[in-house]
CSV table of N, CA and C in Angstrom, one decimal:
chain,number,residue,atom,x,y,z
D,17,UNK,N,143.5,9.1,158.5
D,17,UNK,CA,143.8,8.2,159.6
D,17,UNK,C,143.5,6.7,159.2
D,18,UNK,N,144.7,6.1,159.2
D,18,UNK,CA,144.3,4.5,158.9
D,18,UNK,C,144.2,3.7,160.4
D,19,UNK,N,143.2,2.9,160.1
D,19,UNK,CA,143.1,1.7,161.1
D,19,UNK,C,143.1,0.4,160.4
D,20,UNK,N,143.9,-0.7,162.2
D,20,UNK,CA,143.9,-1.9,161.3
D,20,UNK,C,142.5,-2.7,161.0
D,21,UNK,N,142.7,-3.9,160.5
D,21,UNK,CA,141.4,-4.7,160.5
D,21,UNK,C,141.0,-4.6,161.9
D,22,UNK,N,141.6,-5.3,162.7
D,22,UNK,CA,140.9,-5.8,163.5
D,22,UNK,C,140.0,-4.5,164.4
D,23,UNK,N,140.5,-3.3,164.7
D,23,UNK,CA,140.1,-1.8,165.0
D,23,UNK,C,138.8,-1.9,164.5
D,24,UNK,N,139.0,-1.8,163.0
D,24,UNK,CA,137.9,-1.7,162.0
D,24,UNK,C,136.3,-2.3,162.3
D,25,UNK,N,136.9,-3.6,162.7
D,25,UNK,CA,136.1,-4.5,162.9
D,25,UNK,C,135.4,-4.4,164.8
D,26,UNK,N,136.1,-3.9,165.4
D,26,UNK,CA,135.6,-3.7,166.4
D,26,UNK,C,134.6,-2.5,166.3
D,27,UNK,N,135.2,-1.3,166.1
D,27,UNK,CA,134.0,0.1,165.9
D,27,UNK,C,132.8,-0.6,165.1
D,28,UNK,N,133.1,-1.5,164.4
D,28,UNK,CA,131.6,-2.4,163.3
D,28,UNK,C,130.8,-3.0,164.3
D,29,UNK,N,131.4,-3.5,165.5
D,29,UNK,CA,130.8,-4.3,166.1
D,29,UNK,C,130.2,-3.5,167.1
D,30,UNK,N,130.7,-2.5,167.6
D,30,UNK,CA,130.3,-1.3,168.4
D,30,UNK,C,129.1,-0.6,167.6
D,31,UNK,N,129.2,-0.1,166.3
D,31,UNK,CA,128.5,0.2,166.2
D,31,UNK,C,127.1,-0.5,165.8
D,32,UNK,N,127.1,-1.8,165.2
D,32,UNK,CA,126.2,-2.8,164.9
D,32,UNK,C,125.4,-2.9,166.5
D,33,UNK,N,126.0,-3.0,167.4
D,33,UNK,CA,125.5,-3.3,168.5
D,33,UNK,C,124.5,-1.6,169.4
D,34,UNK,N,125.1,-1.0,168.8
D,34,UNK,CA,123.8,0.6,169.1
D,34,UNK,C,123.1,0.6,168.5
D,35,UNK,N,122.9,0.1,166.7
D,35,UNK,CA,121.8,0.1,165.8
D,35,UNK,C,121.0,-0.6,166.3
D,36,UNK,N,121.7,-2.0,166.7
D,36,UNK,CA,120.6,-3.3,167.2
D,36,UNK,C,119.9,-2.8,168.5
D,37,UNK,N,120.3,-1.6,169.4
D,37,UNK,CA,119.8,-1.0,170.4
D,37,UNK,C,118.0,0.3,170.2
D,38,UNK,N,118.6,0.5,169.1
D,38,UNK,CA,118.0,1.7,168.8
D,38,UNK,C,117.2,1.6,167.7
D,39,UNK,N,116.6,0.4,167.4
D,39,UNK,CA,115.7,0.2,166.6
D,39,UNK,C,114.4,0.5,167.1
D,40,UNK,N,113.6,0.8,166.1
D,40,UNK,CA,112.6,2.2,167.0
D,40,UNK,C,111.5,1.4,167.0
D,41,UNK,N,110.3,1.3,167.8
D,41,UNK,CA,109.3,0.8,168.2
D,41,UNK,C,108.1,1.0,167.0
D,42,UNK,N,107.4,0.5,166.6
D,42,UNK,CA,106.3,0.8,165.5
D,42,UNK,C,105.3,1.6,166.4
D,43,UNK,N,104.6,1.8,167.7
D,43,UNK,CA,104.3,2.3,167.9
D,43,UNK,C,104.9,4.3,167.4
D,44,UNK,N,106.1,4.1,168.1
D,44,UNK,CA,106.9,5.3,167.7
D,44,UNK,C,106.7,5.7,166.7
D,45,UNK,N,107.0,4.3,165.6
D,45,UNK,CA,107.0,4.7,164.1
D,45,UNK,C,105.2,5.6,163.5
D,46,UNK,N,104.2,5.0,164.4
D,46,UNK,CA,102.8,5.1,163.9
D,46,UNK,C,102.4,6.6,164.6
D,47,UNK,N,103.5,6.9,165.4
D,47,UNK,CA,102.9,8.4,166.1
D,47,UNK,C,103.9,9.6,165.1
D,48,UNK,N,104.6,9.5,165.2
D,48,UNK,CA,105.9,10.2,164.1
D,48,UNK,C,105.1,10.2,162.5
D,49,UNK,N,104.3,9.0,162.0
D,49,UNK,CA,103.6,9.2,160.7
D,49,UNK,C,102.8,9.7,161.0
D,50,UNK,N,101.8,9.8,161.7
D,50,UNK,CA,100.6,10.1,162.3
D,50,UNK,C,100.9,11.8,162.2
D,51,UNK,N,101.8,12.5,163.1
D,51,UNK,CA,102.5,13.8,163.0
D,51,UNK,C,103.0,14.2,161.4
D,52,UNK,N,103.4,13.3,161.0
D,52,UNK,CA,103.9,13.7,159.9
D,52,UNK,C,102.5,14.1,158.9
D,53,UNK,N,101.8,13.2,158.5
D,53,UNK,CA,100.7,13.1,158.0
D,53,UNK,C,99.7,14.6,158.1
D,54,UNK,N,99.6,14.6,160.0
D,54,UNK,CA,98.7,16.1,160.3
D,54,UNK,C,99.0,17.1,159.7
D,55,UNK,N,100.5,17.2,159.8
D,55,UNK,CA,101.0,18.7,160.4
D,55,UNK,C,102.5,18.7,159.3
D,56,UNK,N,102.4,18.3,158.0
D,56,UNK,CA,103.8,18.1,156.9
D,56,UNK,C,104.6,19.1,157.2
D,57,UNK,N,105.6,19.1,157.7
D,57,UNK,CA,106.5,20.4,157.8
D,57,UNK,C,107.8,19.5,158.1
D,58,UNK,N,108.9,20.0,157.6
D,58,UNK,CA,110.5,19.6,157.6
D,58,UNK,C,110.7,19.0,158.7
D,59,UNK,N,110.5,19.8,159.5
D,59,UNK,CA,110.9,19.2,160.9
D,59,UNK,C,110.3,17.8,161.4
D,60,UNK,N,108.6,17.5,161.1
D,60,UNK,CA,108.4,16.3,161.4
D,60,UNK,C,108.7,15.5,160.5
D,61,UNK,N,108.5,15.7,159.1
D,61,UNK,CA,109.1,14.9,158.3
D,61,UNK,C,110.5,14.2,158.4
D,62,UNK,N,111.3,15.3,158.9
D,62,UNK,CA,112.8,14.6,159.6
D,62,UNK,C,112.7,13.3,160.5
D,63,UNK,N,112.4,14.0,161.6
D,63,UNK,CA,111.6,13.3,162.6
D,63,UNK,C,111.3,11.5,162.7
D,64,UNK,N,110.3,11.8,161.3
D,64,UNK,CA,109.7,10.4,160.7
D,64,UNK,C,110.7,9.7,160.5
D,65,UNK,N,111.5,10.1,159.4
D,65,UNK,CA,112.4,9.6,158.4
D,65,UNK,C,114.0,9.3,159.3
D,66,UNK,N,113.8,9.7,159.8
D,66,UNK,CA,115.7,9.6,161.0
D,66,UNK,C,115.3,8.1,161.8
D,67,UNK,N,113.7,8.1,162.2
D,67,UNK,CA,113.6,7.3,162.8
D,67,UNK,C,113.6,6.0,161.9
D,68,UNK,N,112.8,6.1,161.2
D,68,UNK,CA,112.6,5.6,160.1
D,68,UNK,C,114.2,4.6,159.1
D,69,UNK,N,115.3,5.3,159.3
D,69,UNK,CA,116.6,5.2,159.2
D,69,UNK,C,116.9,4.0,159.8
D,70,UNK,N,116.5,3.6,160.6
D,70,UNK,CA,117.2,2.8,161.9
D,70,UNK,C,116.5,1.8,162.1
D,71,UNK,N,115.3,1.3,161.1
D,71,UNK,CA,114.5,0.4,161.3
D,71,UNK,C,115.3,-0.8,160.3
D,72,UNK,N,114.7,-1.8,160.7
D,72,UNK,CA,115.0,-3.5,160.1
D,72,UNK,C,114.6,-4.0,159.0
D,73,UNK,N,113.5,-3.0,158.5
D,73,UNK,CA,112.4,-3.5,157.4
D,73,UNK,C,112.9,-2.6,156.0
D,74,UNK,N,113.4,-3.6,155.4
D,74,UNK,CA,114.0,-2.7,154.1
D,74,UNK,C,112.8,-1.6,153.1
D,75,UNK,N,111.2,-2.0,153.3
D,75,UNK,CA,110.9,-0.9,152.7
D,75,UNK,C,111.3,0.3,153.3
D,76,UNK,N,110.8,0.3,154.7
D,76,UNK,CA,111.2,1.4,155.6
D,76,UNK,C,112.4,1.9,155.6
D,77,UNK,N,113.4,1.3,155.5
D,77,UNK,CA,114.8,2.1,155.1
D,77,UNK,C,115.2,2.8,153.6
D,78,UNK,N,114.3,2.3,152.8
D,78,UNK,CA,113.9,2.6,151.7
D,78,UNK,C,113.3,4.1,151.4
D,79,UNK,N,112.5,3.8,152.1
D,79,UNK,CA,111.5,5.2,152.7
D,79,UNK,C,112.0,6.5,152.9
D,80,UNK,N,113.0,6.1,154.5
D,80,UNK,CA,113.8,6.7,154.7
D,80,UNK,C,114.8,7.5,154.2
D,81,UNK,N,115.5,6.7,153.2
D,81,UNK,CA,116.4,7.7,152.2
D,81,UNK,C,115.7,8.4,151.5
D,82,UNK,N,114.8,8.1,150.8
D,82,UNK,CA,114.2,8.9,149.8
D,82,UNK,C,113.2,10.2,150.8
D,83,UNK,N,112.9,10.3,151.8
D,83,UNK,CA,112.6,11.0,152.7
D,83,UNK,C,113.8,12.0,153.2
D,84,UNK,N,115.0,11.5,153.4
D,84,UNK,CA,116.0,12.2,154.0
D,84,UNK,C,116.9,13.0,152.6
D,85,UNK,N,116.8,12.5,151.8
D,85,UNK,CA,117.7,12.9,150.6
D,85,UNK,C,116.4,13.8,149.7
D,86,UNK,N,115.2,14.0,150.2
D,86,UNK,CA,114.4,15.1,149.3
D,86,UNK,C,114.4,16.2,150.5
D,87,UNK,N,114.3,16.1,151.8
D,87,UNK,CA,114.9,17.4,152.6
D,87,UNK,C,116.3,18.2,152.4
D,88,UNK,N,117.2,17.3,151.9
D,88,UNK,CA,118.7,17.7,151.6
D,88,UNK,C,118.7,18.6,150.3
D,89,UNK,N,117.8,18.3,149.6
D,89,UNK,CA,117.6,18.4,148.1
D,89,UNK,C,117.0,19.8,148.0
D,90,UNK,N,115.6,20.0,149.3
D,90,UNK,CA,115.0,21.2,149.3
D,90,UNK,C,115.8,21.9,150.6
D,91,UNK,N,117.1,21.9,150.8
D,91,UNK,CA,117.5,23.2,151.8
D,91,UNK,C,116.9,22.8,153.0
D,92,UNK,N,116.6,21.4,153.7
D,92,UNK,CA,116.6,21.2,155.3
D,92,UNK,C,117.5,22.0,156.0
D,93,UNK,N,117.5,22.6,157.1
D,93,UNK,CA,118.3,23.5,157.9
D,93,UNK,C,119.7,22.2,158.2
D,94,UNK,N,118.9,21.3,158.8
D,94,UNK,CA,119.8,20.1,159.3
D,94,UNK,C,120.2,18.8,158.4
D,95,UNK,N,121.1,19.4,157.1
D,95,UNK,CA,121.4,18.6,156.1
D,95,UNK,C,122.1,17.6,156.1
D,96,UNK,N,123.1,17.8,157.7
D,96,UNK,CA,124.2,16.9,157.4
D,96,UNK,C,123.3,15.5,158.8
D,97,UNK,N,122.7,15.7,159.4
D,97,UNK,CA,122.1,15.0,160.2
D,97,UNK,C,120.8,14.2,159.3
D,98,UNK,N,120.2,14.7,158.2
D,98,UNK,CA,119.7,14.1,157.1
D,98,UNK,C,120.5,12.7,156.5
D,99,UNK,N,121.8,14.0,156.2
D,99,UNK,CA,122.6,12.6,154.9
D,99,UNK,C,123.1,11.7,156.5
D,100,UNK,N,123.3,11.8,157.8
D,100,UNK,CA,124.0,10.8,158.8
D,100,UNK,C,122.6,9.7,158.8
D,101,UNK,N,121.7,10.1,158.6
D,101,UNK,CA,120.5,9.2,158.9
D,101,UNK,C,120.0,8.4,157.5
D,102,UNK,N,120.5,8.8,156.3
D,102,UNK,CA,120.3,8.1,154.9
D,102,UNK,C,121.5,7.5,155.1
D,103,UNK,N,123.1,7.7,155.3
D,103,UNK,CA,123.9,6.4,155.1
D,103,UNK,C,123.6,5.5,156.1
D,104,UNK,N,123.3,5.9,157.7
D,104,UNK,CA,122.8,4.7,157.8
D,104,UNK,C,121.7,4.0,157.5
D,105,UNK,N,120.9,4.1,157.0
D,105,UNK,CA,119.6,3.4,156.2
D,105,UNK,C,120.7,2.4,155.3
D,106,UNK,N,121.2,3.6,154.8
D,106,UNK,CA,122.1,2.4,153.7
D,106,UNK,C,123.1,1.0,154.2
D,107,UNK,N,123.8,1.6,155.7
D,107,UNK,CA,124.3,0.9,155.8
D,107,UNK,C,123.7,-0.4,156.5
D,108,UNK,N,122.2,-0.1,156.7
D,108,UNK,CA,121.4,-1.5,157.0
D,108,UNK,C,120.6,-2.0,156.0
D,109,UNK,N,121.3,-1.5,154.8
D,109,UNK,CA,120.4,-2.3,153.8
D,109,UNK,C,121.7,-2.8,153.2
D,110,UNK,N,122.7,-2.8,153.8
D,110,UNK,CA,124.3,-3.2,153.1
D,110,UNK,C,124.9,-3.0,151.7
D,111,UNK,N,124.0,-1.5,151.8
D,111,UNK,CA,124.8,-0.8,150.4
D,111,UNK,C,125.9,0.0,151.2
D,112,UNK,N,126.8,-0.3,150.8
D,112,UNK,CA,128.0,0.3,152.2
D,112,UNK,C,128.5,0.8,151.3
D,113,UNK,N,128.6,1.2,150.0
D,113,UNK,CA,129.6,2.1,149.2
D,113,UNK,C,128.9,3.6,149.3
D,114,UNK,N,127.6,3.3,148.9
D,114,UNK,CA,127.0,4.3,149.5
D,114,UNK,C,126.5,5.0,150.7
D,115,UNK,N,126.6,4.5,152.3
D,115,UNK,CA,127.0,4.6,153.4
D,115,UNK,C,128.2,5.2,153.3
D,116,UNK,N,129.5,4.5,152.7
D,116,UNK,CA,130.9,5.5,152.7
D,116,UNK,C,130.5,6.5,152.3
D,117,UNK,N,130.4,6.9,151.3
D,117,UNK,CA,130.1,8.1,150.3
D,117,UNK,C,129.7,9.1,151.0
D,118,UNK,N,128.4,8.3,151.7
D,118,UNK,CA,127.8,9.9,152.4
D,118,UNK,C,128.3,10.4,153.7
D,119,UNK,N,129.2,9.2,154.5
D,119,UNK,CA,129.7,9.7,155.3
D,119,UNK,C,131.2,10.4,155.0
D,120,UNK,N,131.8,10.3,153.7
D,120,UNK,CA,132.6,10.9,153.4
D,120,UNK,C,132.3,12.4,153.3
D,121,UNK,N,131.0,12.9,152.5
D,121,UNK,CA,130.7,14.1,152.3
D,121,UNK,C,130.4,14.8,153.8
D,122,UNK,N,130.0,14.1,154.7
D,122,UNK,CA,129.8,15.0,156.3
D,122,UNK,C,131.4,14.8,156.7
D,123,UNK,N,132.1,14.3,157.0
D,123,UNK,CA,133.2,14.6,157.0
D,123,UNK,C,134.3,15.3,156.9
D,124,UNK,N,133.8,15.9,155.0
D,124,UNK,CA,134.9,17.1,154.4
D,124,UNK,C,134.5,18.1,155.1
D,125,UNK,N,133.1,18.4,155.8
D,125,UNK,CA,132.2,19.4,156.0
D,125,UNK,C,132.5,19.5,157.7
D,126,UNK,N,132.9,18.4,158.1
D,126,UNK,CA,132.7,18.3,160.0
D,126,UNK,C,133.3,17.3,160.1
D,127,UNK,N,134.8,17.5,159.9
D,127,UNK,CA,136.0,16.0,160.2
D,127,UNK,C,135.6,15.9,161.9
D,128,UNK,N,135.3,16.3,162.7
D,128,UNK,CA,135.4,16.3,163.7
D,128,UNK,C,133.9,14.8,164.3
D,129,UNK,N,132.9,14.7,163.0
D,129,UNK,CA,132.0,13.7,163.6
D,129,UNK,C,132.2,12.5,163.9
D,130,UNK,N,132.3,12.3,165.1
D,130,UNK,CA,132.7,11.1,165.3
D,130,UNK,C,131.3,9.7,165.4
D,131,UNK,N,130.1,10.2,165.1
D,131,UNK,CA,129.5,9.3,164.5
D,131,UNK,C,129.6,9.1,162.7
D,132,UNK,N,130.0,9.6,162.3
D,132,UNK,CA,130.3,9.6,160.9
D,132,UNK,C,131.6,9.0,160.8
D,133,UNK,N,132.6,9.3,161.3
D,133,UNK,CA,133.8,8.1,161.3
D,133,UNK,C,133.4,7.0,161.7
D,134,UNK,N,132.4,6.6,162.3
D,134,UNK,CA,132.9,5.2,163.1
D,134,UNK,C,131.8,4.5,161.8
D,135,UNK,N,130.5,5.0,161.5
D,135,UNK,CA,129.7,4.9,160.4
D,135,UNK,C,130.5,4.3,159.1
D,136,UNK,N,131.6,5.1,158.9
D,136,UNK,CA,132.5,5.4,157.5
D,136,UNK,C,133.3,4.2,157.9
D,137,UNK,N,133.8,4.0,159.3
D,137,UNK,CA,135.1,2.6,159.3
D,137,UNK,C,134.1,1.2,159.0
D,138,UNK,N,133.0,1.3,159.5
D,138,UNK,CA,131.8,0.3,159.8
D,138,UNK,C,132.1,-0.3,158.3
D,139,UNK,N,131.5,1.1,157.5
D,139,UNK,CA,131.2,0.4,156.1
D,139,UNK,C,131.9,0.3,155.4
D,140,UNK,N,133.2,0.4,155.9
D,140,UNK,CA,134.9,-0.1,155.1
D,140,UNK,C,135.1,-1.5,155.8
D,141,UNK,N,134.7,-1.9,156.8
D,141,UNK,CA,134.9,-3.1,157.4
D,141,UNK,C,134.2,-4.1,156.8
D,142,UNK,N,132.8,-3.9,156.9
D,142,UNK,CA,131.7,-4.5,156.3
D,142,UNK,C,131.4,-4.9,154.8
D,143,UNK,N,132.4,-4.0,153.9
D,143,UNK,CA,132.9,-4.6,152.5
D,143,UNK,C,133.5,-5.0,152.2
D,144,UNK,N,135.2,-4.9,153.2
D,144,UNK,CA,135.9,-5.2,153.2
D,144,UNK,C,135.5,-6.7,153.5
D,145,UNK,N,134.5,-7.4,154.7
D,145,UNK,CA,134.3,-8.8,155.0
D,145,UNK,C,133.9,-9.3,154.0
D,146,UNK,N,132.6,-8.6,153.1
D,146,UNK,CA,131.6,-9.6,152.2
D,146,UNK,C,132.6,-9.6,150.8
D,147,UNK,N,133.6,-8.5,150.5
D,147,UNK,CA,134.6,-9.5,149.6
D,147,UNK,C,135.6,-10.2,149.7
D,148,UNK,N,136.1,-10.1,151.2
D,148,UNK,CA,136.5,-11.5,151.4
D,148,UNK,C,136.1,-12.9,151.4
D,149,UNK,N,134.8,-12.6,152.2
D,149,UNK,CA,133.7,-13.7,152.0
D,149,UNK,C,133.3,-14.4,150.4
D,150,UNK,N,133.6,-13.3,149.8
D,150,UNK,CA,133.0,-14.0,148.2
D,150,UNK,C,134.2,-14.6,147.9
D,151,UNK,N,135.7,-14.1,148.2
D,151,UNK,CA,136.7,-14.7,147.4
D,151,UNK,C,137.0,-16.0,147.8
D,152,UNK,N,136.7,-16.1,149.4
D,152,UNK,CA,137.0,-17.7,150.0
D,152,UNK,C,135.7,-18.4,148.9
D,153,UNK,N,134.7,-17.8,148.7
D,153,UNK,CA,133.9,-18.7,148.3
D,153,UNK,C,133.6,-19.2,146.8
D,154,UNK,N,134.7,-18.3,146.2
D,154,UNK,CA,134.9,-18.7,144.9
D,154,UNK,C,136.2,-19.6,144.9
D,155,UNK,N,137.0,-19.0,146.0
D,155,UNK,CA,138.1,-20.0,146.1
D,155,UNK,C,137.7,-21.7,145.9
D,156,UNK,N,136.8,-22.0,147.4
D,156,UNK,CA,136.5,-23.1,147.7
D,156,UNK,C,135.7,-23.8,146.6
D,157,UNK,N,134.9,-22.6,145.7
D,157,UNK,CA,133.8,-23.3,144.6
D,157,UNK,C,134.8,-23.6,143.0
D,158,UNK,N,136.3,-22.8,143.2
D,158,UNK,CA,136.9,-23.3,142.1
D,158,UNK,C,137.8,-24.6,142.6
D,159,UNK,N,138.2,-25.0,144.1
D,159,UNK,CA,138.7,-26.0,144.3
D,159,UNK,C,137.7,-27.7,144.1
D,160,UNK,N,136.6,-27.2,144.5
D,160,UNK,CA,135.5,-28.4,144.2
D,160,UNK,C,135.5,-28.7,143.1
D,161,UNK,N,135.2,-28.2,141.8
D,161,UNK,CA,135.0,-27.9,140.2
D,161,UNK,C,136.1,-28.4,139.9
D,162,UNK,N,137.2,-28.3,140.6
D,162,UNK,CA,138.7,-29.1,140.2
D,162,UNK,C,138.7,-30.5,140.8
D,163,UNK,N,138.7,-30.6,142.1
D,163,UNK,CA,138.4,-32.1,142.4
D,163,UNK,C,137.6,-32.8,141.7
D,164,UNK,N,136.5,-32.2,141.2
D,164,UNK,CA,134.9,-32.9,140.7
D,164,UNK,C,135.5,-33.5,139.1
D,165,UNK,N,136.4,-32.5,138.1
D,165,UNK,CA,137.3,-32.6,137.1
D,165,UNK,C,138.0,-33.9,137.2
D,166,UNK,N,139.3,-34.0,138.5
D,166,UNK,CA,140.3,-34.8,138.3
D,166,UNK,C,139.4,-36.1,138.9
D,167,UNK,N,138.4,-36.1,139.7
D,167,UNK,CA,137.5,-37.0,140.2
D,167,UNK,C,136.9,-37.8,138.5
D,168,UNK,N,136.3,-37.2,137.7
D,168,UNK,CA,135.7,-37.5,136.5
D,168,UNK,C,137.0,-37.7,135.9
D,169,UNK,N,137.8,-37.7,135.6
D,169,UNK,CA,138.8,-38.0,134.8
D,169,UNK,C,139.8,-39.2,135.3
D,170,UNK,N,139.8,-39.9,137.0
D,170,UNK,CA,140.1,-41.0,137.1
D,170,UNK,C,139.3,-41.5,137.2
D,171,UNK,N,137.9,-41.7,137.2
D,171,UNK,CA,136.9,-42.8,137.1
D,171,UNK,C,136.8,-43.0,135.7
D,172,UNK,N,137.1,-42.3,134.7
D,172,UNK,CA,137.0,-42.5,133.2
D,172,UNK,C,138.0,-43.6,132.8
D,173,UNK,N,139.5,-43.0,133.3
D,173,UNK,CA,140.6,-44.0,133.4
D,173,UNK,C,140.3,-45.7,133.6
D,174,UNK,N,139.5,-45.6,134.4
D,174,UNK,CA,139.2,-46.9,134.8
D,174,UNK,C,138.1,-47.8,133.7
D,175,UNK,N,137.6,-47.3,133.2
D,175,UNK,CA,136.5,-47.6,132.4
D,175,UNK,C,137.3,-48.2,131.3
């Protein structure tokens, strides 16, 4: 299914705006470690790390994948809810190739997630902007370098 930009860019905005909702409380975060810590078992570890997924602070999303991608690794029951909670880590640390990736693999597995498509359009939108963004900004940094040129080359004329 193709969508246009502007679609693209709305589910981004839809979805940017639930993450910005659902950023989890440090208390939360300090009871979930706290559990995790006591009582180590998959399920709280999950728990920790999902939440963990959704936070602002790049160690902590950091954390999080490497928490969510060693339960996937050892046979978590809930694998594909693992990898939904590492691409988005990723996709708030704006590695978005890897965000696609993983939401491509829940996909082949469960076409039917629709938080994983909107996840997957998000981080096709969101790469799609920052190389846009770079090319205007190489554009504009090769148009200056040219003015700055023909600028240095008629004040020479004059000399």
């Amino acid at each position: 299914m193709r969508t246009t930009k502007s679609k693209q860019r709305s589910i981004r905005r839809q979805l940017d705006e639930k993450l910005d909702l659902s950023t989890p409380q440090q208390d939360l975060l300090e009871d979930l470690a706290s559990k995790c810590t006591s009582d180590p078992n998959p399920d709280n570890t999950f728990q920790y790390a999902f939440a963990l997924s959704k936070s602002r602070d790049k160690s902590e999303l950091q954390y999080a994948i490497s928490m969510l991608d060693s339960l996937v690794k050892n046979g978590y029951e809930h694998q594909v809810d693992c990898m939904f909670g590492s691409a988005t880590a990723h996709y708030l640390l704006e590695e978005y190739d890897d965000a696609r990736f993983l939401c491509e693999a829940i996909l082949r597995t469960r076409p039917e997630n629709e938080a994983a498509a909107q996840l997957h359009t998000a981080s096709v939108s969101a790469k799609d902007d920052r190389e846009e963004k770079m090319a205007r900004d190489i554009a504009i940094g090769g148009s200056a370098a040219v003015a700055a040129v023909g600028l240095a080359l008629l004040l020479g004329k004059k000399r």
